[in-house]
Amino acid sequence: MRIPILFEIKNKTVIAVGGGAIAARKIMPLSEAHAEITLIAPELHPDLQSLYENGEIKWQQRMVQEGEQFDSSILLLMTEKEELNQSLYENKRPEQLVYIVNDAQKSDFHFPAVLKKGQLTIALSTNGASPIYAKRLKKQLEKHLPVEVEEDLAFLDQARKSILAYPLTAKQKKQLLQRITTEDFLRRENRQQLFEAMLEEAE
Ligand SMILES: C[C@@]1(CC(=O)O)C2=NC(=C\c3[nH]c(c(CCC(=O)O)c3CC(=O)O)Cc3[nH]c(c(CC(=O)O)c3CCC(=O)O)/C=C3\N/C(=C\2)[C@@H](CCC(=O)O)[C@]3(C)CC(=O)O)/[C@H]1CCC(=O)O
Ligand SMILES: NC(=O)c1ccc[n+]([C@@H]2O[C@H](COP(=O)([O-])OP(=O)(O)OC[C@H]3O[C@@H](n4cnc5c(N)ncnc54)[C@H](O)[C@@H]3O)[C@@H](O)[C@H]2O)c1
C-alpha cells in the first residue's frame, strides 16, 4: 500500500538513467525542488538540455550497461528498454529508493498529479488506473478552489507563528487558531488589526 508523503528532496542525490520526454516530465519538479541530479543518457530531451545548460543538472553523456550500480539516495530508471531498467533495478543498493518508469508495481514511489496554489499542495493519484483522469480532475479542482486560498494561507501562516510564539496557555492558543480560521473571521476586511487586538486581549 502507498501513502502520500511530502518529501524534502533538496540536496538529496538523484541518479536518472534515460533522458526522453517522460524523464523530462519527472525530473522537472525534482530540479525545481533543488535535488542534486545526475542524468545519464546519450542524448537529452530539449527541456533537460536547458536544465543542463543552466547548470541545474549534471549530465554523463553515455549509454548505461546492464550490471552497473549507482551510488545515490534515489535512482530513476527511465529508459524505454524494459529489460535494462529491470536489470538495473536488480542491482540497486539496499537503501536506495528506486522509480521505474514502466513498472509502477516495483517502484518505491509514484509521481502524482500536483496542484499548487501558494502554500497549498494537492496531490492526486488514481493508483495508475488513469493518469489522464487524474489530470482532468486536477483541472476541475483548480476551478473550484476559493480564490482567496493563497492570501488566506499567507495570513494564517504569519498569524499562527505569532500565536505559537506568544505567552499563552495551550488551550488559549488552540482557541485562537480555531477562531482565525473561521470563514467569518477570514472575510473581515480588517482581519489583521482584529487579530492583533485578539492576541493582546488573550494575554
Ligand atoms: C499524473 C502524472 C504525473 C507525471 O507524470 O508527472 C502521471 N502521468 C501523467 C500523464 C500521463 N501518463 C500517461 C499518459 C498518456 C495516456 C495514458 O496512457 O493514460 C499521460 C497523459 C499526458 O501525458 O497528458 C501514460 C502512462 N502513465 C503511466 C503509464 C505506465 C503504466 O500505467 O504502467 C503510462 C502508459 C505508458 C505506455 O504507453 O506504455 C504511469 C504513471 N503515470 C503517473 C503519473 C503515475 C500514476 C498516477 C495516477 O494514477 O494518477 C504512474 C503510475 C507513474 C508513476 O509515478 O509511477 C501525469 C499527469 C500530469 C499532470 O497532472 O498534468
Ligand atoms: N510512468 C509514466 O508516466 C509513463 C508515461 C508514458 C510512457 N512511459 C514509459 O516510459 C518509457 C520512456 O518513455 P519516453 O517517451 O521518455 O521514451 P524515449 O525513447 O523518448 O526516451 C528514452 C531515453 O532513454 C535513453 N536510453 C536508452 N538506452 C539507454 C541506455 N542504455 N543508457 C542510458 N540511456 C538510455 C534514450 O537515449 C532516451 O533518452 C517508455 O517505455 C514508456 O512506455 C511511462
XYZ file of C-alpha atoms and ligand atoms in Angstrom:
309
model
C 0.000 0.000 0.000
C 1.207 3.534 -0.720
C 0.749 6.600 1.442
C 1.098 10.236 0.366
C 4.122 11.959 1.910
C 5.523 15.434 1.176
C 9.190 14.639 0.828
C 12.075 17.132 1.212
C 14.270 16.362 -1.779
C 16.605 19.364 -1.532
C 20.244 18.205 -1.675
C 19.271 14.525 -1.985
C 21.330 12.742 -4.613
C 19.369 11.526 -7.614
C 20.750 9.466 -10.495
C 18.474 9.347 -13.522
C 19.045 6.908 -16.377
C 17.384 7.942 -19.665
C 16.721 11.436 -20.988
C 13.493 11.242 -23.028
C 10.141 13.046 -22.778
C 8.979 11.107 -19.745
C 12.281 11.619 -17.938
C 11.914 15.347 -18.615
C 8.437 15.401 -17.035
C 9.581 13.564 -13.908
C 12.880 15.430 -13.487
C 11.493 18.945 -13.856
C 9.803 19.085 -10.414
C 12.790 17.400 -8.736
C 15.108 20.012 -10.196
C 12.802 22.859 -9.143
C 12.956 21.426 -5.625
C 16.804 21.510 -5.739
C 17.632 17.817 -5.817
C 21.264 17.006 -6.777
C 20.564 15.377 -10.136
C 22.969 13.476 -12.373
C 21.461 12.313 -15.622
C 22.981 9.520 -17.680
C 21.849 9.250 -21.309
C 23.368 9.519 -24.794
C 21.083 12.468 -25.660
C 18.702 14.823 -23.878
C 15.113 15.998 -24.385
C 15.141 19.798 -25.053
C 13.775 20.598 -21.554
C 16.588 18.564 -19.984
C 19.117 20.170 -22.321
C 18.052 23.591 -20.949
C 18.394 22.388 -17.361
C 21.871 21.104 -18.197
C 22.890 24.333 -19.948
C 21.674 26.341 -16.947
C 23.825 24.198 -14.642
C 20.829 22.769 -12.822
C 21.630 19.114 -13.539
C 24.830 17.177 -14.291
C 24.987 15.049 -17.427
C 27.069 11.984 -18.243
C 26.673 11.591 -21.988
C 26.849 7.829 -22.449
C 24.927 4.539 -22.642
C 24.439 2.687 -19.358
C 25.264 -1.049 -19.453
C 23.412 -3.877 -17.707
C 25.056 -4.747 -14.393
C 26.003 -1.185 -13.443
C 25.393 0.011 -9.898
C 24.796 3.606 -8.834
C 25.579 5.490 -5.677
C 22.657 7.803 -4.868
C 19.756 8.133 -2.453
C 17.274 7.962 -5.294
C 17.539 6.128 -8.614
C 15.207 6.843 -11.532
C 15.212 4.221 -14.293
C 13.606 5.880 -17.295
C 14.856 4.296 -20.495
C 12.375 2.798 -22.944
C 14.201 -0.556 -22.551
C 12.254 -2.568 -20.009
C 14.901 -5.286 -19.659
C 17.666 -2.772 -18.988
C 15.525 -0.981 -16.387
C 14.753 -4.318 -14.702
C 18.392 -5.408 -14.654
C 19.489 -2.079 -13.128
C 16.730 -2.473 -10.574
C 18.142 -5.880 -9.563
C 21.475 -4.161 -8.801
C 20.014 -1.449 -6.607
C 21.642 -0.684 -3.277
C 19.701 -1.820 -0.200
C 18.751 1.673 0.988
C 18.176 3.186 -2.462
C 14.679 4.412 -3.381
C 14.008 3.347 -6.962
C 11.498 4.540 -9.531
C 10.986 2.525 -12.726
C 9.113 4.346 -15.452
C 7.488 1.216 -16.815
C 6.958 -0.752 -13.611
C 4.622 1.000 -11.201
C 4.411 -2.145 -9.031
C 8.126 -2.274 -8.261
C 8.611 1.483 -7.932
C 9.150 2.683 -4.359
C 7.132 5.827 -5.093
C 4.822 7.345 -7.704
C 4.512 10.771 -9.223
C 1.008 12.104 -8.576
C -0.686 14.918 -10.461
C 0.063 18.044 -8.421
C -1.961 21.199 -7.933
C -0.207 24.071 -6.142
C -1.647 27.365 -5.009
C 0.573 29.411 -2.718
C 1.263 27.207 0.273
C -1.455 24.700 -0.644
C -0.459 21.435 -2.317
C -2.981 18.911 -3.578
C -1.575 15.639 -4.920
C -3.864 13.323 -6.857
C -3.317 9.718 -7.730
C -5.565 7.148 -9.363
C -3.095 4.435 -8.372
C -2.186 4.143 -12.042
C -5.800 3.487 -13.104
C -5.818 6.556 -15.341
C -3.231 9.365 -15.248
C -5.399 11.274 -17.737
C -8.335 11.137 -15.329
C -6.071 12.462 -12.548
C -5.017 15.317 -14.796
C -8.630 16.158 -15.669
C -9.766 16.019 -12.071
C -6.892 18.329 -11.139
C -8.146 20.914 -13.637
C -11.696 20.630 -12.273
C -10.496 21.013 -8.676
C -8.447 24.042 -9.636
C -11.594 25.796 -10.855
C -13.406 25.069 -7.583
C -10.742 26.273 -5.179
C -11.729 29.507 -3.408
C -9.868 32.455 -4.966
C -8.682 33.536 -1.512
C -6.733 30.353 -0.731
C -3.312 31.819 -1.365
C -3.933 35.041 0.580
C -5.680 33.253 3.443
C -2.784 30.844 3.897
C -0.211 33.632 3.782
C -2.137 35.456 6.538
C -2.703 32.293 8.603
C 0.937 31.282 8.347
C 2.073 34.562 9.934
C -0.776 34.639 12.451
C -0.119 31.051 13.558
C 3.572 31.784 14.095
C 2.676 34.825 16.229
C 0.186 32.835 18.303
C 2.626 29.994 18.921
C 5.359 32.443 19.973
C 3.047 34.353 22.369
C 2.983 33.622 26.124
C -0.431 31.903 26.204
C -1.703 28.583 27.533
C -2.049 25.677 25.104
C -5.835 25.989 25.383
C -5.786 29.703 24.532
C -3.541 29.061 21.548
C -5.860 26.378 20.272
C -8.915 28.644 20.631
C -7.217 31.480 18.776
C -6.024 29.202 15.994
C -9.584 27.977 15.536
C -11.110 31.461 15.580
C -8.829 32.952 12.971
C -9.518 30.048 10.628
C -13.288 30.529 10.501
C -14.791 31.829 7.271
C -16.370 34.732 9.173
C -13.067 35.900 10.546
C -11.075 35.436 7.354
C -13.550 37.519 5.343
C -13.314 40.517 7.708
C -11.637 43.394 5.919
C -9.635 44.461 8.971
C -8.620 40.928 9.957
C -5.002 41.885 10.647
C -5.967 44.583 13.181
C -8.632 42.316 14.683
C -6.073 39.576 15.054
C -3.574 41.836 16.799
C -6.292 43.034 19.203
C -7.332 39.414 19.937
C -3.762 38.474 20.702
C -3.300 41.334 23.170
C -6.640 40.629 24.819
C -5.798 36.986 25.316
C -2.574 37.678 27.171
C -0.002 12.435 -13.035
C 1.187 12.307 -13.973
C 2.376 12.962 -13.280
C 3.656 12.963 -14.050
O 3.910 12.135 -14.902
O 4.448 13.851 -13.736
C 1.383 10.849 -14.299
N 1.166 10.608 -15.588
C 0.789 11.732 -16.233
C 0.351 11.794 -17.547
C 0.238 10.701 -18.484
N 0.792 9.479 -18.348
C 0.466 8.707 -19.460
C -0.280 9.492 -20.360
C -0.786 9.002 -21.731
C -2.160 8.381 -21.640
C -2.281 7.067 -20.868
O -1.647 6.078 -21.249
O -3.059 7.022 -19.909
C -0.453 10.739 -19.724
C -1.249 11.916 -20.199
C -0.431 13.060 -20.654
O 0.774 12.908 -20.933
O -1.022 14.117 -20.781
C 0.842 7.348 -19.751
C 1.254 6.435 -18.681
N 1.441 6.758 -17.367
C 1.845 5.636 -16.719
C 1.998 4.583 -17.642
C 2.580 3.244 -17.336
C 1.649 2.329 -16.622
O 0.444 2.612 -16.488
O 2.163 1.295 -16.187
C 1.567 5.074 -18.884
C 1.415 4.346 -20.188
C 2.773 4.255 -20.893
C 2.733 3.428 -22.131
O 2.084 3.858 -23.086
O 3.342 2.360 -22.074
C 2.112 5.561 -15.325
C 2.052 6.563 -14.403
N 1.767 7.876 -14.643
C 1.690 8.521 -13.451
C 1.633 9.899 -13.313
C 1.668 7.570 -12.315
C 0.228 7.261 -11.928
C -0.541 8.493 -11.477
C -2.009 8.272 -11.332
O -2.515 7.187 -11.372
O -2.715 9.256 -11.109
C 2.355 6.371 -12.950
C 1.938 5.031 -12.373
C 3.828 6.548 -12.877
C 4.376 6.576 -11.511
O 4.508 7.620 -10.922
O 4.754 5.510 -11.054
C 0.935 12.932 -15.369
C -0.191 13.976 -15.422
C 0.450 15.341 -15.249
C -0.492 16.428 -14.889
O -1.042 16.415 -13.807
O -0.607 17.401 -15.655
N 5.372 6.445 -15.978
C 4.845 7.236 -16.865
O 4.241 8.245 -16.515
C 4.967 6.897 -18.333
C 4.237 7.617 -19.248
C 4.400 7.364 -20.595
C 5.313 6.395 -21.006
N 6.016 5.668 -20.100
C 7.073 4.700 -20.468
O 8.320 5.389 -20.281
C 9.309 4.917 -21.187
C 10.149 6.069 -21.707
O 9.356 6.946 -22.461
P 9.967 8.167 -23.279
O 8.874 8.731 -24.083
O 10.708 9.068 -22.370
O 10.988 7.375 -24.229
P 12.184 7.938 -25.111
O 12.505 6.871 -26.098
O 11.871 9.307 -25.574
O 13.379 8.079 -24.071
C 14.182 7.035 -23.650
C 15.504 7.620 -23.185
O 16.325 6.574 -22.682
C 17.631 6.731 -23.196
N 18.353 5.443 -23.201
C 18.079 4.328 -23.913
N 19.002 3.372 -23.629
C 19.846 3.895 -22.718
C 20.982 3.406 -22.032
N 21.461 2.170 -22.241
N 21.617 4.223 -21.166
C 21.163 5.480 -20.948
N 20.078 5.999 -21.560
C 19.437 5.210 -22.427
C 17.416 7.259 -24.594
O 18.587 7.827 -25.094
C 16.311 8.273 -24.303
O 16.890 9.478 -23.787
C 8.553 4.147 -22.259
O 8.938 2.805 -22.125
C 7.069 4.300 -21.925
O 6.405 3.064 -22.032
C 5.855 5.918 -18.765
